[in-house]
Every structure is written in C-alpha cells, then in structure tokens.
Short mmCIF file of C-alpha atoms in Angstrom, two decimals:
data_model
loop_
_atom_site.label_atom_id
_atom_site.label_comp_id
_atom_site.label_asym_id
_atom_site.label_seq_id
_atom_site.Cartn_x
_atom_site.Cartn_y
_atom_site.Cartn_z
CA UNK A 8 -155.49 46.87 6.94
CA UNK A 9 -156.78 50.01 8.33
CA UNK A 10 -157.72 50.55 11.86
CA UNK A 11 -162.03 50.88 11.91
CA UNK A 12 -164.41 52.55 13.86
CA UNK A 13 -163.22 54.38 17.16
CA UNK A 14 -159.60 54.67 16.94
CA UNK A 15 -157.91 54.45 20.83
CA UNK A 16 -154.96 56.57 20.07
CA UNK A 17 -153.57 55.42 16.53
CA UNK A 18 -149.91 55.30 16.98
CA UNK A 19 -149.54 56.17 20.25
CA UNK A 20 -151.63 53.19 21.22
CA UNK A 21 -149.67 50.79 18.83
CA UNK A 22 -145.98 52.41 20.35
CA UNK A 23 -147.49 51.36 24.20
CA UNK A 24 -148.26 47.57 22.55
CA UNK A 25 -144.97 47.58 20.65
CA UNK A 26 -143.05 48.71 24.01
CA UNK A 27 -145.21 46.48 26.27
CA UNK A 28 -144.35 43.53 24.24
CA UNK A 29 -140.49 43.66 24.11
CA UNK A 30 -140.73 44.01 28.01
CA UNK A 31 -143.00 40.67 28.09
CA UNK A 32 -140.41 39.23 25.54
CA UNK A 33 -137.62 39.60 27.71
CA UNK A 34 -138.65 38.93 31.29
CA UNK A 35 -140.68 35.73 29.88
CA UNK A 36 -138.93 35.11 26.23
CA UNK A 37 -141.29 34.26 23.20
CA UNK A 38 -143.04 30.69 24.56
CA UNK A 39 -144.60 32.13 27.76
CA UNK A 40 -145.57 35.58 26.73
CA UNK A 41 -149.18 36.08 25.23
CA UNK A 42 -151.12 38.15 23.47
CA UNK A 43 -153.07 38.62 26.34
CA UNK A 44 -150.80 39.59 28.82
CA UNK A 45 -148.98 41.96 26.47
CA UNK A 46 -152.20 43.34 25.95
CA UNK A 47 -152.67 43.83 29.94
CA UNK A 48 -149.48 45.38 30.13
CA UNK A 49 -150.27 48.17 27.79
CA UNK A 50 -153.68 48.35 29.51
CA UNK A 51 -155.13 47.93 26.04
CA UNK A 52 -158.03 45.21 25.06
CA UNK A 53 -156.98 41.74 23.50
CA UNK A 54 -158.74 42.73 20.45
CA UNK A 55 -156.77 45.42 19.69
CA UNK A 56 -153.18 43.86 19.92
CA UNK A 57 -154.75 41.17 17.45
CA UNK A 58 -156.17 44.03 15.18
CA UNK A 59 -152.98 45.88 14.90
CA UNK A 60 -150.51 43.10 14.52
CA UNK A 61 -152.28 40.11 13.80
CA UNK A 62 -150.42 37.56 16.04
CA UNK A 63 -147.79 36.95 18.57
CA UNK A 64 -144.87 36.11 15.89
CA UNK A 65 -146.09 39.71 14.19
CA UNK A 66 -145.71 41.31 17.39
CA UNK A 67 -142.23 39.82 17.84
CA UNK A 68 -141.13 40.56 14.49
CA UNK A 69 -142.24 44.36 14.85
CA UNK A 70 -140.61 44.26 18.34
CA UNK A 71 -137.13 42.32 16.65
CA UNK A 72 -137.00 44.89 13.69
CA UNK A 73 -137.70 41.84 11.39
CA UNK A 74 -138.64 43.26 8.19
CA UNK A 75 -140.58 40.43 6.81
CA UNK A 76 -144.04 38.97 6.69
CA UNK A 77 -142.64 36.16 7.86
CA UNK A 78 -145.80 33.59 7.56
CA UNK A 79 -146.14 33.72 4.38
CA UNK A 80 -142.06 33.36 3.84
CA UNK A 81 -141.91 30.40 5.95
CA UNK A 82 -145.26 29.27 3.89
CA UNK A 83 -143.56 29.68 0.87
CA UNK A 84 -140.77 27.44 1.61
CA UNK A 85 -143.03 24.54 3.26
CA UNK A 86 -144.95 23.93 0.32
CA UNK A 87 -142.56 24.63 -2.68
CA UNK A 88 -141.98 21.75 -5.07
CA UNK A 89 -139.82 19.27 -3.12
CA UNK A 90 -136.64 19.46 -5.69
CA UNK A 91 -136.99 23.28 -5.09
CA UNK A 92 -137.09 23.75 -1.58
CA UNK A 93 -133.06 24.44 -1.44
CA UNK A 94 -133.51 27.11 -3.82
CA UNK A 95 -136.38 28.66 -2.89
CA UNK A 96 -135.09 28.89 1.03
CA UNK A 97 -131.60 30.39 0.17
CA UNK A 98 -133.31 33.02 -2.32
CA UNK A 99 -135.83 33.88 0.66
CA UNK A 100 -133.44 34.50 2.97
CA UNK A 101 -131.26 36.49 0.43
CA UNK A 102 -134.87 38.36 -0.16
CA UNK A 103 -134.74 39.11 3.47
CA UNK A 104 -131.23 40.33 4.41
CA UNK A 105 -129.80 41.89 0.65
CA UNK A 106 -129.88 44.93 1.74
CA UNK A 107 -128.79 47.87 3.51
CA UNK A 108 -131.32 47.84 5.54
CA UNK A 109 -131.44 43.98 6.06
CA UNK A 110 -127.58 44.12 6.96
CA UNK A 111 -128.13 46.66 9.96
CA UNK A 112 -130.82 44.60 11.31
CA UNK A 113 -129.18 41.65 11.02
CA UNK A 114 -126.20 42.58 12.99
CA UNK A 115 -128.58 44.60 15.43
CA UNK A 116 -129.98 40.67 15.06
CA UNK A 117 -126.58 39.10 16.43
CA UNK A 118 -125.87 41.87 18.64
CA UNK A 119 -128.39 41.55 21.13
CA UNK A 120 -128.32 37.91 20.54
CA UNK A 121 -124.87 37.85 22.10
CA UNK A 122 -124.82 40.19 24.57
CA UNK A 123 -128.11 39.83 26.72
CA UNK A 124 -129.42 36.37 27.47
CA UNK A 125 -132.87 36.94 26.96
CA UNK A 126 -132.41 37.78 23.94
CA UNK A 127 -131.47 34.96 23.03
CA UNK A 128 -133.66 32.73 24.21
CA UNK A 129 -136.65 35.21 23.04
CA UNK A 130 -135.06 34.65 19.38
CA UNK A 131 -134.12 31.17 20.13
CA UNK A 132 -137.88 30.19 20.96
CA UNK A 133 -139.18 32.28 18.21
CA UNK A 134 -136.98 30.84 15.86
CA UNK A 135 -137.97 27.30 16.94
CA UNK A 136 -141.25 27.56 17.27
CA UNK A 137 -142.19 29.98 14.09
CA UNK A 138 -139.71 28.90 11.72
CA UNK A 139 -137.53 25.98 12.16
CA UNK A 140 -140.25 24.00 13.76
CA UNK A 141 -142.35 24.29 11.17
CA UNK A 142 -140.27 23.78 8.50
CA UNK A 143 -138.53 20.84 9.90
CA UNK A 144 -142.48 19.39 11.11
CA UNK A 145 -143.43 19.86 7.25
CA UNK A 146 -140.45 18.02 6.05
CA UNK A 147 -140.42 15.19 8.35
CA UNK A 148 -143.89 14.89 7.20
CA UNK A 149 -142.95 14.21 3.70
CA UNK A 150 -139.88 12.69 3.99
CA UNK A 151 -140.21 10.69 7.03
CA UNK A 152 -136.82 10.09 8.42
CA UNK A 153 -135.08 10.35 11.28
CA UNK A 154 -132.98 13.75 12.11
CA UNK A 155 -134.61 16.17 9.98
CA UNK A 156 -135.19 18.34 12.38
CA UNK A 157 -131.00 18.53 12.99
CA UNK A 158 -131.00 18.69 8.96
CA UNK A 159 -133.20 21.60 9.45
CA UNK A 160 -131.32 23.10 11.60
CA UNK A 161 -127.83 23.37 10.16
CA UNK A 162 -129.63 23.99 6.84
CA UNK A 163 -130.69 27.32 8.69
CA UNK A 164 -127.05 27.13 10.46
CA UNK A 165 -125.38 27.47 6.76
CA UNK A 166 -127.46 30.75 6.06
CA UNK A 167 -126.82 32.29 9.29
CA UNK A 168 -122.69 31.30 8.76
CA UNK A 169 -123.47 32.70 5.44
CA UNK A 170 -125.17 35.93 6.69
CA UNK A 171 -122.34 36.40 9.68
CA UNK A 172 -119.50 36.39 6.62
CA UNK A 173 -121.57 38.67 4.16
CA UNK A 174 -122.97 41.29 6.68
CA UNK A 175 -120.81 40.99 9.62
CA UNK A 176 -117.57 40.14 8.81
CA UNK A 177 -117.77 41.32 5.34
CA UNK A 178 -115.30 38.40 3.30
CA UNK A 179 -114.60 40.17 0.18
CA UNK A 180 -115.87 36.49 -1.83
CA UNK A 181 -118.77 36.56 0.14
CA UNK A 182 -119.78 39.89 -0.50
CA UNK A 183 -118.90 40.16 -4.02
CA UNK A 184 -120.48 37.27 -5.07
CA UNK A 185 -124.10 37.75 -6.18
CA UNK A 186 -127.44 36.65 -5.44
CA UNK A 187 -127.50 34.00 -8.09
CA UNK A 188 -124.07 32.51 -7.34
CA UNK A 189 -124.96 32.09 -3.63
CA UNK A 190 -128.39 30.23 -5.12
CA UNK A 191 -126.41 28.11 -7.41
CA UNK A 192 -123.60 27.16 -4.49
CA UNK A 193 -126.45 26.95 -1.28
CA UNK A 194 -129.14 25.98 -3.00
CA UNK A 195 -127.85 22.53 -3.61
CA UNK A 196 -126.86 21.91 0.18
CA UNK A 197 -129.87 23.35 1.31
CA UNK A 198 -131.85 21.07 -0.95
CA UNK A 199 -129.72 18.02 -0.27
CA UNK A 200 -130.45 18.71 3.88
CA UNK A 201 -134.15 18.90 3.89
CA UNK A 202 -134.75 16.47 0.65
CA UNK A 203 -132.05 14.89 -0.38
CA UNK B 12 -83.28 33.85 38.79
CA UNK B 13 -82.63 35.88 35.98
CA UNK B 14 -80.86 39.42 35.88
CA UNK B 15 -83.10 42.07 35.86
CA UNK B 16 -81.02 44.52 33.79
CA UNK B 17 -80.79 45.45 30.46
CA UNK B 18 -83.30 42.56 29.28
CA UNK B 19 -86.57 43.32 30.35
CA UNK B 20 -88.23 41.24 32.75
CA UNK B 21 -90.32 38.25 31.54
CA UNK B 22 -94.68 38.42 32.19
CA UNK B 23 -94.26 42.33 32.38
CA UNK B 24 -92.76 42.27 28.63
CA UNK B 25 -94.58 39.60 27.51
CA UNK B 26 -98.05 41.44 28.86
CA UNK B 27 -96.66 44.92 27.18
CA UNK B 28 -96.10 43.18 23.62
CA UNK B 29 -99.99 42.08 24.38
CA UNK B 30 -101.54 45.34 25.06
CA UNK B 31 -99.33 47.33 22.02
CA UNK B 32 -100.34 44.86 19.65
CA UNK B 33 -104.03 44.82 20.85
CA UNK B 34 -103.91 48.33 19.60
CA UNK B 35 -101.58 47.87 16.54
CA UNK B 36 -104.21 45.68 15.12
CA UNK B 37 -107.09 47.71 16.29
CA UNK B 38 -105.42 51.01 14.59
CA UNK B 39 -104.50 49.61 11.65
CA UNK B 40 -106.27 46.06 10.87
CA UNK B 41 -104.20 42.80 10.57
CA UNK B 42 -102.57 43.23 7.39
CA UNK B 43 -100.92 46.71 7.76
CA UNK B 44 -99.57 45.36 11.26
CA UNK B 45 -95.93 44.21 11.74
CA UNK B 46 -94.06 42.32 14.10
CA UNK B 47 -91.72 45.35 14.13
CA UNK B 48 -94.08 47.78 14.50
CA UNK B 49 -95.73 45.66 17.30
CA UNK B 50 -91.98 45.99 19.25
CA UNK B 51 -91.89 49.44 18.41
CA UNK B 52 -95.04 50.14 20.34
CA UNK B 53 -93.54 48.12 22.90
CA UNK B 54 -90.92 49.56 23.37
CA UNK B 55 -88.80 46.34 22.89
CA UNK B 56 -86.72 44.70 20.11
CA UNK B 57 -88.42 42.59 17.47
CA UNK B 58 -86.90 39.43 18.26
CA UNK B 59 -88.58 39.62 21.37
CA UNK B 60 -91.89 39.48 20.36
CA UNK B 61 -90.66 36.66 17.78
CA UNK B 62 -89.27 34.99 21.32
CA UNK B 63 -92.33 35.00 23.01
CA UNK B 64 -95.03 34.39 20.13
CA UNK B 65 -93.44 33.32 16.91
CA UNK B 66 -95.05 35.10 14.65
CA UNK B 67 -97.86 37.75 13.93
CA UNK B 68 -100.72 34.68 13.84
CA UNK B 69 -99.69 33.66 17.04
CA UNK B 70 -99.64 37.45 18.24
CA UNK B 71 -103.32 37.48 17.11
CA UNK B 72 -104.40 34.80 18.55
CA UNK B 73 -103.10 35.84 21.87
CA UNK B 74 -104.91 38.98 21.62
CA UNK B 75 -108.37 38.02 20.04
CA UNK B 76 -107.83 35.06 23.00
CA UNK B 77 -108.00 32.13 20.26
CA UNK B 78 -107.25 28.99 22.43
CA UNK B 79 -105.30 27.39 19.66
CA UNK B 80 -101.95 26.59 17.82
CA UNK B 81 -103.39 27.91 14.81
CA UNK B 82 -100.35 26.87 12.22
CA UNK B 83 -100.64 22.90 12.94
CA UNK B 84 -104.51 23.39 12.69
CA UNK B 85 -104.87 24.81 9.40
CA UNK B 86 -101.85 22.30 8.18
CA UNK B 87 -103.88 19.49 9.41
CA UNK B 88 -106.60 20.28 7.46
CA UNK B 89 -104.60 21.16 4.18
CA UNK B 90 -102.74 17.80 4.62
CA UNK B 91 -105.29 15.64 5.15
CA UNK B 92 -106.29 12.62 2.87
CA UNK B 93 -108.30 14.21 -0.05
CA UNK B 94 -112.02 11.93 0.65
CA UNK B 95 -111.48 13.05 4.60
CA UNK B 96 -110.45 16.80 4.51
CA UNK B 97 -114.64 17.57 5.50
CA UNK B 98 -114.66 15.30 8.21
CA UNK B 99 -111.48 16.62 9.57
CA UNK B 100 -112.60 20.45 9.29
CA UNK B 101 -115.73 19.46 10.80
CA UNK B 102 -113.34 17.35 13.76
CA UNK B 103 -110.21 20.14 14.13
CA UNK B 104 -113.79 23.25 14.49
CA UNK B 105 -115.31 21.18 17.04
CA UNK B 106 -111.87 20.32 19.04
CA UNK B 107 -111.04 24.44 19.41
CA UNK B 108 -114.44 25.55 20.16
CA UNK B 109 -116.61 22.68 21.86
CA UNK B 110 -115.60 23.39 25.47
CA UNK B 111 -117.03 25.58 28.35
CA UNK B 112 -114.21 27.96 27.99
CA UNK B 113 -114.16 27.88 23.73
CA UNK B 114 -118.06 28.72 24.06
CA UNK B 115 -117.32 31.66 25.82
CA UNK B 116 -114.78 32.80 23.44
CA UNK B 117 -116.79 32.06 20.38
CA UNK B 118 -119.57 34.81 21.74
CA UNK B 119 -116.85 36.65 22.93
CA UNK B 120 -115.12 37.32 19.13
CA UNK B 121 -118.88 37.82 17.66
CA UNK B 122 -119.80 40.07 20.16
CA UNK B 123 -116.14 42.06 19.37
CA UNK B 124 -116.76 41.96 15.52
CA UNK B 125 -120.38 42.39 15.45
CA UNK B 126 -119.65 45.70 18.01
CA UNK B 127 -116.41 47.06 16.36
CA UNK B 128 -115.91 47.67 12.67
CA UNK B 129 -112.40 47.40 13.30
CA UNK B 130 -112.95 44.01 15.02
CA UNK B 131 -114.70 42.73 12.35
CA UNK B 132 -112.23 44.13 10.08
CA UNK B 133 -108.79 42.86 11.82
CA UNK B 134 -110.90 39.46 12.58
CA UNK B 135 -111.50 39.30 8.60
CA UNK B 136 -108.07 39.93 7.70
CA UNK B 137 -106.25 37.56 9.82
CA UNK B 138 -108.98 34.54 8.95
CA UNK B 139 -108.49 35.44 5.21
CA UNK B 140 -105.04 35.78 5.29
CA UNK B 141 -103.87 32.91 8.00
CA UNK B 142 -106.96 30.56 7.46
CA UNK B 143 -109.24 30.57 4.55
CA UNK B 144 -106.33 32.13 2.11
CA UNK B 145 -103.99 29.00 3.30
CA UNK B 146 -107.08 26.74 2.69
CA UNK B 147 -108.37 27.12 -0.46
CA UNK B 148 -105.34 28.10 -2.10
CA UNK B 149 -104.53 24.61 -1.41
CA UNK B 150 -107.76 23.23 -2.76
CA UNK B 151 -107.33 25.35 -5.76
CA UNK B 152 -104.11 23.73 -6.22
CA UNK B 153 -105.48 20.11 -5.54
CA UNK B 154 -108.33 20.69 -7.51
CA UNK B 155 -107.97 23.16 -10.34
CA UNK B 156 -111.66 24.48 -10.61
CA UNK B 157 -113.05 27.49 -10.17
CA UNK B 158 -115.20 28.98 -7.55
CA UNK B 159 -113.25 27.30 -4.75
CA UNK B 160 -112.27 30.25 -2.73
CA UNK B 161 -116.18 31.15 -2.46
CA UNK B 162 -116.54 27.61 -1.55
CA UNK B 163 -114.04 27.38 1.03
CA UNK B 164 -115.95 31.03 2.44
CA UNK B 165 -119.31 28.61 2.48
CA UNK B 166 -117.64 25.78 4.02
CA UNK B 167 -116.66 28.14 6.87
CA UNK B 168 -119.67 29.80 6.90
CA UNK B 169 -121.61 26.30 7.26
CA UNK B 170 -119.26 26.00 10.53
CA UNK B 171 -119.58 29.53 11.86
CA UNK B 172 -123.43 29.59 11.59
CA UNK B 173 -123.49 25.95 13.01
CA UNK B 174 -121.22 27.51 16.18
CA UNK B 175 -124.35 30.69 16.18
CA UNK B 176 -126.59 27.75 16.77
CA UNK B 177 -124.39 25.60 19.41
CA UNK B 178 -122.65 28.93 21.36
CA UNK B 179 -125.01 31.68 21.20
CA UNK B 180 -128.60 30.94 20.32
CA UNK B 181 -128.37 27.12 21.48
CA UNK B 182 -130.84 25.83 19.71
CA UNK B 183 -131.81 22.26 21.68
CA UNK B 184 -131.26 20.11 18.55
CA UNK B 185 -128.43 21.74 18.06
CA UNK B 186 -126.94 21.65 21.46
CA UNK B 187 -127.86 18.37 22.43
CA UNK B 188 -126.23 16.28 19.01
CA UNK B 189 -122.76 14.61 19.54
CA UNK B 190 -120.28 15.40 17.59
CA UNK B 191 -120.15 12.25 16.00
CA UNK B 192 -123.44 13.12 15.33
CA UNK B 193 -122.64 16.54 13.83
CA UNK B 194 -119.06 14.96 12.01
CA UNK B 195 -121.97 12.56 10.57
CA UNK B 196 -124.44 15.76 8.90
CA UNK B 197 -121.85 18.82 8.43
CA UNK B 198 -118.24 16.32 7.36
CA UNK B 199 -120.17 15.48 3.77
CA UNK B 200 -121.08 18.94 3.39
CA UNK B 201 -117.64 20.67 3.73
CA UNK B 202 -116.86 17.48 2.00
CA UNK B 203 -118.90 18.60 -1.41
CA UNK B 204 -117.51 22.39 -0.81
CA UNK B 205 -113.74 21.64 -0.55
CA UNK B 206 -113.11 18.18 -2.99
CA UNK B 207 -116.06 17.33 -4.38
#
C-alpha cells in the first residue's frame, strides 16, 4: 500500500514512528503500549501510525526486525486441516528463519532477549498475546481439553530448541539436515501436541 | 598446613588451571584442547589439573560454570530402563537447571554462545562430544535405526527451547507448570525421539 494524498515526510516520518515505538516497547513492553501513545510520542496523528503499519503487532515486528507478515502466518496455521497443523507450523517457521537473513535476526532475537529485561517481556507479551494465544485459543476451541495452552507452548518450545541448535549453536545434524527431514521428524510432535 | 614449596599452593593453582583453560578453550574450541596443554598454560604439571578436575569435561564445566557432575548425568540417562529413558531426560534437565542459581546460568551460557562465535563453538563441541555423542551413540546401539543422532539433537532441542521458555522469556504457562506437570507433556516426547 502506498502512502495517499499529502505525504508528512515519507520515510523520515515512518523512522520517528519506528524509533518512537521501540522506546514505548521497552519502558511499557508490548501489552500497555498503544498505537496511540506511540503515535503521541512521534508527535504524529493516530491515523498515520495505522496507515503505515497497519497495527500494533506490525509495528512491533518492524521494530523486532521480524521479517514476516506474521497475521497471516499465524492465520495459516489456525485454520489448516486439523491432521496438518504439525506440518504446516514446523514448515512456517522453517519459512521464517531458513535463511541467512532469518539466522541473524534470530540470534539478534535471543540476544536482546537475554541480556535486557524488557526485552523480554516486550517479546514475551507479544509472543503471548499475537501468537501463542491465539493459536492455543483456536485449538482449545476445537479440541476442548485441558492444557492446550501448555501443549502450545512447548510445541513452540521444540521450534525455538530447534532454532537455538540450527542458528545458534550450529549442531552439525541440525544444520545439515534439510527442510523436509526436520518436517518429517517435527511435524509429527508438533501435530501430536496441538491435535493429537 | 601444607608446605608451601615446590608444590604450588592449593585455590591459587586451582584458580590458575581455571583462567588458562578459560582461554585454551576460547582459542582453540573444545576439541583441539588438552589437559596437557591446559597445564602448560598453567604453568603446572598435568596431573595437577587431573588432581583437581578429573578430566577435560569436568574442566569445562568449571569454566562454562555448569553446576553439575556431568559423567553420572549422562550415564544415568544412557542406563536407564529402555520405556523410562524420556522421563528421566526430562527429570535429570529439570534437576541441573530448575533452581534460582541454574536459571541464572542457563541465560548466562545463551547469552555467552549467542554473543561469542567461539562460545557457541566450544559450547557445541563439548555437548556433542561429552553429551549428545555419548547419548545417541547409545541409542543407536540399543536401537539400530537410522536418524537417531538427529533425533537425539531434537530431543535436546525440545529441552533447550522448553528452558528459552522457563529461564529467559518466562512465558506464565510455562513458568508456572510443575515439573510433574512438565515430566507428564515433554517425558513421552523425548520418549518417541530416543526409543520409540
């Protein structure tokens, strides 16, 4: 989408947000922090914070370095066929990270994670709220058992471990192996934590 | 009392072996490290450092500040009844690092290997070598299949990226189940990986 009518300052305008934002984030982590006052902040109006970015996980992704459009990823997951969902989750993260590029950010990703408090809980509450929430909310909607949302969470536990040893740590089995083993070993434990 | 003479003096040597093997391993990884070159560095004989530590594991651990006796670990999980050896990875991961102090030193050796290549190199070495090697070499013994040394990588992974969640991002679900309660979801899992 392309910015329309009067432009206030293109990219320079979009930088202040961007920078105004990751100061919200970490003085107030993800929960607390609106579009609103990230917009004050920049002393830019509402309206244009939504027009650039869309919403307040887009703004933290942009802020995070998190390549992805991630509500249509998480979407994607939610409502594949239920005796896909293992599958379809390891491939998208796979999507995500397989790459040079991916790799960086993710240990930029664990990095800051583990060396400044805030941001971890600005990840932590993102993470809950934007993904894991709603992934685990969707499930226990169609299954409808108890501790799905722990499921859920070492589900997403196994692909981070996974992620720490192939982009981190760099295990020579881990990173050798390709895309499709890593489907064919994760896919069933993913699958067999969120419908077994 | 002892003499202070020609054998040299007790927390001072012990504390130089340290600090010249922090760097051995930091120069050169884990694997092209010795125990002799370690004394070399030193400045004391090798059967010194095999006094005070043992071995190189134990000279690791000392350094990277891994709260455990490594050896009896590891052989408690390769001994362990066939139908039990998840549940007792799952118990022997959470004994080392679910503690105040073992939090602490879980962040601490991500933040090292995530901030370091030769951290995450060293770190690599000596859990490939001393852990995962001794591992699945015995499952692949045991069990004869293929594919187990990536599986015995996952099975780790599913515990490392569980610790991401419990250490350093604390997610609440995460953070707040028992370890029964964790022996219960993850002991299966490493279960399927290790003897299926």
């Amino acid at each position: 989408m392309r910015p329309r009518g009067r432009r206030p300052g293109g990219a320079d305008t979009r930088a202040a947000i961007v920078e105004a934002a990751r100061t919200e984030f970490a003085a107030q982590g993800y929960d607390a922090t609106s579009l609103r006052g990230i917009a004050r902040a920049a002393g830019v109006d509402p309206a244009l914070v939504h027009h650039y970015f869309g919403g307040k996980p887009e703004v933290f992704a942009e802020v995070m370095s998190i390549p992805v459009d991630l509500a249509s990823l998480v979407g994607g997951v939610v409502s594949s066929p239920r005796d896909q969902v293992g599958e379809v989750m390891v491939r998208t993260f796979l999507h995500v990270w397989d790459s040079a590029d991916g790799r960086l950010r993710f240990q930029a990703l664990v990095r800051s994670a583990v060396s400044h408090e805030e941001a971890a809980r600005m990840l932590r509450e993102f993470l809950v709220r934007e993904v894991f929430g709603k992934v685990s909310a969707a499930f226990a909607a169609r299954e409808g058992h108890p501790g799905v949302e722990l499921r859920a969470a070492l589900a997403a536990g196994q692909m981070v471990g996974m992620a720490m040893l192939r982009y981190v740590l760099e295990f020579p089995v881990v990173v050798d192996s390709s895309q499709e083993e890593l489907v064919a070993e994760l896919g069933p434990v993913l699958q067999k934590y969120l419908a077994p």
